Amino acid sequence: MGRQRELATADGIPWKLPVDVEHFRGYCAEKWLLAGRKTYQEMEGWFKNHNPIMLSRSAELQDVPVVGSVEEAVELCREAGGEELVVIGGAKTYEVAMPSATHLVLTLVDASFGDAVAFFPEWDATEWVLDHLVRHPADFDHEFAFEFRFLRRIF
C-alpha cells in the first residue's frame, strides 16, 4: 500500500516492484489464499503453487472454491489441513477479514497516489506489534523505496 493506504488506481496497482512480487509469491507458496472476485480474476494464472479461495456472494467457478464469508474460508482451510489463510485482497476483502486477522504482512510503498480508488482499511496500531522489518531502496528496477512489515496482533 502507498503512504495513504492506497492499493490501486483505476488502472490497477500503481507500482512495479519485482522484489515485492517475488516476496509475495514466496510467502504465499503452497498456502491457502483468500481473494475477492475481482482480485481473483486479475490474478488468474498466478495460483500454480497456491490454494485459492474466492470470497463472493454470487460468483460460481468450477476451478476454485467460492465462499460467502471469511469464517467459511478459515474453516475450508482448516479442513484441508492448511496452517495459514492469507488474505490477498481486494480492499473489501481486507476490510471484512481484518477483525479476524492475527498477523499482517504489509508492503509499504514510499509514495502517494492521489488517483487511488481502493484503500487498505484503517487499523488500530495499538493492537499490533512489529515483529520484523525489511527495507528496500528505490533503484533501477524499483521506482519507489518500500518496506515489508511483519506485524502480530496483541490481544
PDB file of C-alpha atoms in Angstrom:
ATOM      1  CA  MET A   1       0.000   0.000   0.000  1.00  0.00           C
ATOM      2  CA  GLY A   2       1.053   3.598  -0.510  1.00  0.00           C
ATOM      3  CA  ARG A   3       1.597   6.219   2.200  1.00  0.00           C
ATOM      4  CA  GLN A   4      -2.158   6.914   2.442  1.00  0.00           C
ATOM      5  CA  ARG A   5      -3.095   3.183   2.426  1.00  0.00           C
ATOM      6  CA  GLU A   6      -3.615   3.233  -1.369  1.00  0.00           C
ATOM      7  CA  LEU A   7      -3.967  -0.174  -3.003  1.00  0.00           C
ATOM      8  CA  ALA A   8      -4.990   0.617  -6.563  1.00  0.00           C
ATOM      9  CA  THR A   9      -5.935   3.249  -9.095  1.00  0.00           C
ATOM     10  CA  ALA A  10      -8.489   2.761 -11.864  1.00  0.00           C
ATOM     11  CA  ASP A  11      -5.642   1.202 -13.893  1.00  0.00           C
ATOM     12  CA  GLY A  12      -4.672  -1.290 -11.184  1.00  0.00           C
ATOM     13  CA  ILE A  13      -1.684  -1.414  -8.851  1.00  0.00           C
ATOM     14  CA  PRO A  14       0.253   1.838  -9.437  1.00  0.00           C
ATOM     15  CA  TRP A  15       3.769   0.455  -8.889  1.00  0.00           C
ATOM     16  CA  LYS A  16       6.012  -2.267 -10.278  1.00  0.00           C
ATOM     17  CA  LEU A  17       8.254  -3.733  -7.617  1.00  0.00           C
ATOM     18  CA  PRO A  18       9.835  -7.043  -8.722  1.00  0.00           C
ATOM     19  CA  VAL A  19      11.209  -7.784  -5.237  1.00  0.00           C
ATOM     20  CA  ASP A  20       7.704  -7.324  -3.812  1.00  0.00           C
ATOM     21  CA  VAL A  21       6.252  -9.742  -6.383  1.00  0.00           C
ATOM     22  CA  GLU A  22       8.969 -12.270  -5.512  1.00  0.00           C
ATOM     23  CA  HIS A  23       8.269 -11.791  -1.795  1.00  0.00           C
ATOM     24  CA  PHE A  24       4.512 -12.205  -2.322  1.00  0.00           C
ATOM     25  CA  ARG A  25       4.895 -15.384  -4.354  1.00  0.00           C
ATOM     26  CA  GLY A  26       7.407 -16.849  -1.910  1.00  0.00           C
ATOM     27  CA  TYR A  27       5.397 -16.014   1.188  1.00  0.00           C
ATOM     28  CA  CYS A  28       2.172 -17.355  -0.306  1.00  0.00           C
ATOM     29  CA  ALA A  29       3.614 -20.508  -1.895  1.00  0.00           C
ATOM     30  CA  GLU A  30       1.532 -23.589  -1.115  1.00  0.00           C
ATOM     31  CA  LYS A  31      -0.696 -21.631   1.289  1.00  0.00           C
ATOM     32  CA  TRP A  32      -4.426 -21.066   1.155  1.00  0.00           C
ATOM     33  CA  LEU A  33      -5.233 -17.630  -0.285  1.00  0.00           C
ATOM     34  CA  LEU A  34      -8.455 -15.690   0.110  1.00  0.00           C
ATOM     35  CA  ALA A  35      -9.252 -13.230  -2.680  1.00  0.00           C
ATOM     36  CA  GLY A  36     -12.281 -11.209  -3.609  1.00  0.00           C
ATOM     37  CA  ARG A  37     -13.809 -11.915  -7.038  1.00  0.00           C
ATOM     38  CA  LYS A  38     -12.091  -9.047  -8.837  1.00  0.00           C
ATOM     39  CA  THR A  39      -8.672  -9.753  -7.281  1.00  0.00           C
ATOM     40  CA  TYR A  40      -9.031 -13.446  -8.113  1.00  0.00           C
ATOM     41  CA  GLN A  41      -9.859 -12.679 -11.735  1.00  0.00           C
ATOM     42  CA  GLU A  42      -6.983 -10.177 -12.032  1.00  0.00           C
ATOM     43  CA  MET A  43      -4.545 -12.743 -10.634  1.00  0.00           C
ATOM     44  CA  GLU A  44      -5.635 -15.773 -12.643  1.00  0.00           C
ATOM     45  CA  GLY A  45      -2.537 -17.666 -13.675  1.00  0.00           C
ATOM     46  CA  TRP A  46      -0.629 -16.707 -10.501  1.00  0.00           C
ATOM     47  CA  PHE A  47      -2.012 -19.609  -8.481  1.00  0.00           C
ATOM     48  CA  LYS A  48       0.108 -22.545  -9.649  1.00  0.00           C
ATOM     49  CA  ASN A  49       1.622 -23.304  -6.210  1.00  0.00           C
ATOM     50  CA  HIS A  50      -1.258 -21.934  -4.155  1.00  0.00           C
ATOM     51  CA  ASN A  51      -4.702 -22.931  -2.964  1.00  0.00           C
ATOM     52  CA  PRO A  52      -7.007 -20.038  -3.851  1.00  0.00           C
ATOM     53  CA  ILE A  53     -10.445 -19.448  -2.364  1.00  0.00           C
ATOM     54  CA  MET A  54     -12.703 -16.748  -3.771  1.00  0.00           C
ATOM     55  CA  LEU A  55     -14.879 -14.637  -1.476  1.00  0.00           C
ATOM     56  CA  SER A  56     -18.087 -13.757  -3.305  1.00  0.00           C
ATOM     57  CA  ARG A  57     -21.809 -13.623  -2.662  1.00  0.00           C
ATOM     58  CA  SER A  58     -22.742 -14.698  -6.152  1.00  0.00           C
ATOM     59  CA  ALA A  59     -19.881 -15.985  -8.284  1.00  0.00           C
ATOM     60  CA  GLU A  60     -19.571 -19.662  -9.013  1.00  0.00           C
ATOM     61  CA  LEU A  61     -16.443 -21.087 -10.586  1.00  0.00           C
ATOM     62  CA  GLN A  62     -15.628 -24.669 -11.418  1.00  0.00           C
ATOM     63  CA  ASP A  63     -11.914 -24.469 -10.667  1.00  0.00           C
ATOM     64  CA  VAL A  64     -11.860 -22.691  -7.289  1.00  0.00           C
ATOM     65  CA  PRO A  65     -13.829 -22.943  -4.041  1.00  0.00           C
ATOM     66  CA  VAL A  66     -16.175 -19.987  -3.518  1.00  0.00           C
ATOM     67  CA  VAL A  67     -17.196 -18.919  -0.010  1.00  0.00           C
ATOM     68  CA  GLY A  68     -19.565 -16.255   1.296  1.00  0.00           C
ATOM     69  CA  SER A  69     -17.620 -15.299   4.428  1.00  0.00           C
ATOM     70  CA  VAL A  70     -14.173 -15.169   5.955  1.00  0.00           C
ATOM     71  CA  GLU A  71     -15.306 -17.731   8.527  1.00  0.00           C
ATOM     72  CA  GLU A  72     -16.180 -20.190   5.742  1.00  0.00           C
ATOM     73  CA  ALA A  73     -12.745 -19.650   4.191  1.00  0.00           C
ATOM     74  CA  VAL A  74     -10.997 -20.259   7.521  1.00  0.00           C
ATOM     75  CA  GLU A  75     -12.990 -23.475   8.015  1.00  0.00           C
ATOM     76  CA  LEU A  76     -12.246 -24.674   4.480  1.00  0.00           C
ATOM     77  CA  CYS A  77      -8.536 -24.005   5.027  1.00  0.00           C
ATOM     78  CA  ARG A  78      -8.554 -25.881   8.363  1.00  0.00           C
ATOM     79  CA  GLU A  79     -10.473 -28.858   6.946  1.00  0.00           C
ATOM     80  CA  ALA A  80      -7.888 -29.140   4.159  1.00  0.00           C
ATOM     81  CA  GLY A  81      -5.030 -29.112   6.681  1.00  0.00           C
ATOM     82  CA  GLY A  82      -3.908 -25.586   5.862  1.00  0.00           C
ATOM     83  CA  GLU A  83      -1.894 -23.853   8.565  1.00  0.00           C
ATOM     84  CA  GLU A  84      -2.442 -20.301   7.344  1.00  0.00           C
ATOM     85  CA  LEU A  85      -5.069 -18.482   5.313  1.00  0.00           C
ATOM     86  CA  VAL A  86      -3.501 -15.475   3.577  1.00  0.00           C
ATOM     87  CA  VAL A  87      -5.890 -12.694   2.579  1.00  0.00           C
ATOM     88  CA  ILE A  88      -4.629 -11.142  -0.656  1.00  0.00           C
ATOM     89  CA  GLY A  89      -7.282  -8.508  -1.397  1.00  0.00           C
ATOM     90  CA  GLY A  90      -9.056  -6.529  -2.609  1.00  0.00           C
ATOM     91  CA  ALA A  91      -9.967  -3.686  -0.318  1.00  0.00           C
ATOM     92  CA  LYS A  92     -13.365  -5.062   0.742  1.00  0.00           C
ATOM     93  CA  THR A  93     -11.899  -8.494   1.412  1.00  0.00           C
ATOM     94  CA  TYR A  94      -9.211  -6.944   3.610  1.00  0.00           C
ATOM     95  CA  GLU A  95     -11.888  -4.962   5.428  1.00  0.00           C
ATOM     96  CA  VAL A  96     -14.064  -7.968   6.289  1.00  0.00           C
ATOM     97  CA  ALA A  97     -11.032 -10.100   7.220  1.00  0.00           C
ATOM     98  CA  MET A  98      -9.315  -7.506   9.422  1.00  0.00           C
ATOM     99  CA  PRO A  99     -11.277  -8.276  12.630  1.00  0.00           C
ATOM    100  CA  SER A 100     -10.128 -11.922  12.423  1.00  0.00           C
ATOM    101  CA  ALA A 101      -6.525 -11.222  11.444  1.00  0.00           C
ATOM    102  CA  THR A 102      -3.769 -12.308  13.805  1.00  0.00           C
ATOM    103  CA  HIS A 103      -0.850 -11.229  11.601  1.00  0.00           C
ATOM    104  CA  LEU A 104      -0.248  -8.601   8.937  1.00  0.00           C
ATOM    105  CA  VAL A 105       2.410  -8.900   6.266  1.00  0.00           C
ATOM    106  CA  LEU A 106       2.438  -5.499   4.613  1.00  0.00           C
ATOM    107  CA  THR A 107       4.354  -3.913   1.782  1.00  0.00           C
ATOM    108  CA  LEU A 108       4.516  -0.165   2.405  1.00  0.00           C
ATOM    109  CA  VAL A 109       5.456   1.846  -0.686  1.00  0.00           C
ATOM    110  CA  ASP A 110       7.112   5.197  -0.011  1.00  0.00           C
ATOM    111  CA  ALA A 111       4.849   7.171  -2.368  1.00  0.00           C
ATOM    112  CA  SER A 112       1.364   8.628  -2.540  1.00  0.00           C
ATOM    113  CA  PHE A 113      -1.138   8.065  -5.312  1.00  0.00           C
ATOM    114  CA  GLY A 114      -3.763  10.804  -5.455  1.00  0.00           C
ATOM    115  CA  ASP A 115      -5.865   8.986  -8.028  1.00  0.00           C
ATOM    116  CA  ALA A 116      -6.305   5.871  -5.868  1.00  0.00           C
ATOM    117  CA  VAL A 117      -9.709   4.186  -5.884  1.00  0.00           C
ATOM    118  CA  ALA A 118      -9.037   1.374  -3.397  1.00  0.00           C
ATOM    119  CA  PHE A 119      -7.534   1.588   0.091  1.00  0.00           C
ATOM    120  CA  PHE A 120      -6.353  -0.797   2.782  1.00  0.00           C
ATOM    121  CA  PRO A 121      -8.639  -0.486   5.823  1.00  0.00           C
ATOM    122  CA  GLU A 122      -7.640   1.629   8.776  1.00  0.00           C
ATOM    123  CA  TRP A 123      -6.460  -0.295  11.815  1.00  0.00           C
ATOM    124  CA  ASP A 124      -5.668   0.479  15.423  1.00  0.00           C
ATOM    125  CA  ALA A 125      -1.864   0.460  15.686  1.00  0.00           C
ATOM    126  CA  THR A 126      -2.088  -0.131  19.459  1.00  0.00           C
ATOM    127  CA  GLU A 127      -3.393  -3.661  18.721  1.00  0.00           C
ATOM    128  CA  TRP A 128      -0.281  -4.635  16.771  1.00  0.00           C
ATOM    129  CA  VAL A 129       3.430  -5.123  17.420  1.00  0.00           C
ATOM    130  CA  LEU A 130       6.151  -5.086  14.769  1.00  0.00           C
ATOM    131  CA  ASP A 131       7.978  -8.419  14.634  1.00  0.00           C
ATOM    132  CA  HIS A 132      10.207  -7.785  11.636  1.00  0.00           C
ATOM    133  CA  LEU A 133      11.019  -5.043   9.123  1.00  0.00           C
ATOM    134  CA  VAL A 134      12.866  -5.268   5.798  1.00  0.00           C
ATOM    135  CA  ARG A 135      13.635  -2.080   3.843  1.00  0.00           C
ATOM    136  CA  HIS A 136      14.307  -1.862   0.112  1.00  0.00           C
ATOM    137  CA  PRO A 137      15.574   1.349  -1.510  1.00  0.00           C
ATOM    138  CA  ALA A 138      14.442   2.725  -4.840  1.00  0.00           C
ATOM    139  CA  ASP A 139      16.773   1.513  -7.594  1.00  0.00           C
ATOM    140  CA  PHE A 140      16.901   0.858 -11.329  1.00  0.00           C
ATOM    141  CA  ASP A 141      14.147  -1.813 -11.115  1.00  0.00           C
ATOM    142  CA  HIS A 142      12.123  -0.174  -8.333  1.00  0.00           C
ATOM    143  CA  GLU A 143      10.859   3.367  -8.857  1.00  0.00           C
ATOM    144  CA  PHE A 144       9.905   3.699  -5.191  1.00  0.00           C
ATOM    145  CA  ALA A 145      11.513   2.684  -1.924  1.00  0.00           C
ATOM    146  CA  PHE A 146       9.398   0.237   0.071  1.00  0.00           C
ATOM    147  CA  GLU A 147       9.471  -1.963   3.124  1.00  0.00           C
ATOM    148  CA  PHE A 148       7.978  -5.209   4.307  1.00  0.00           C
ATOM    149  CA  ARG A 149       6.436  -5.067   7.761  1.00  0.00           C
ATOM    150  CA  PHE A 150       5.515  -8.196   9.679  1.00  0.00           C
ATOM    151  CA  LEU A 151       3.045  -7.374  12.455  1.00  0.00           C
ATOM    152  CA  ARG A 152       1.409  -9.540  15.086  1.00  0.00           C
ATOM    153  CA  ARG A 153      -1.850  -8.690  16.834  1.00  0.00           C
ATOM    154  CA  ILE A 154      -1.589  -8.431  20.622  1.00  0.00           C
ATOM    155  CA  PHE A 155      -4.804  -9.239  22.448  1.00  0.00           C
TER     156      PHE A 155
END
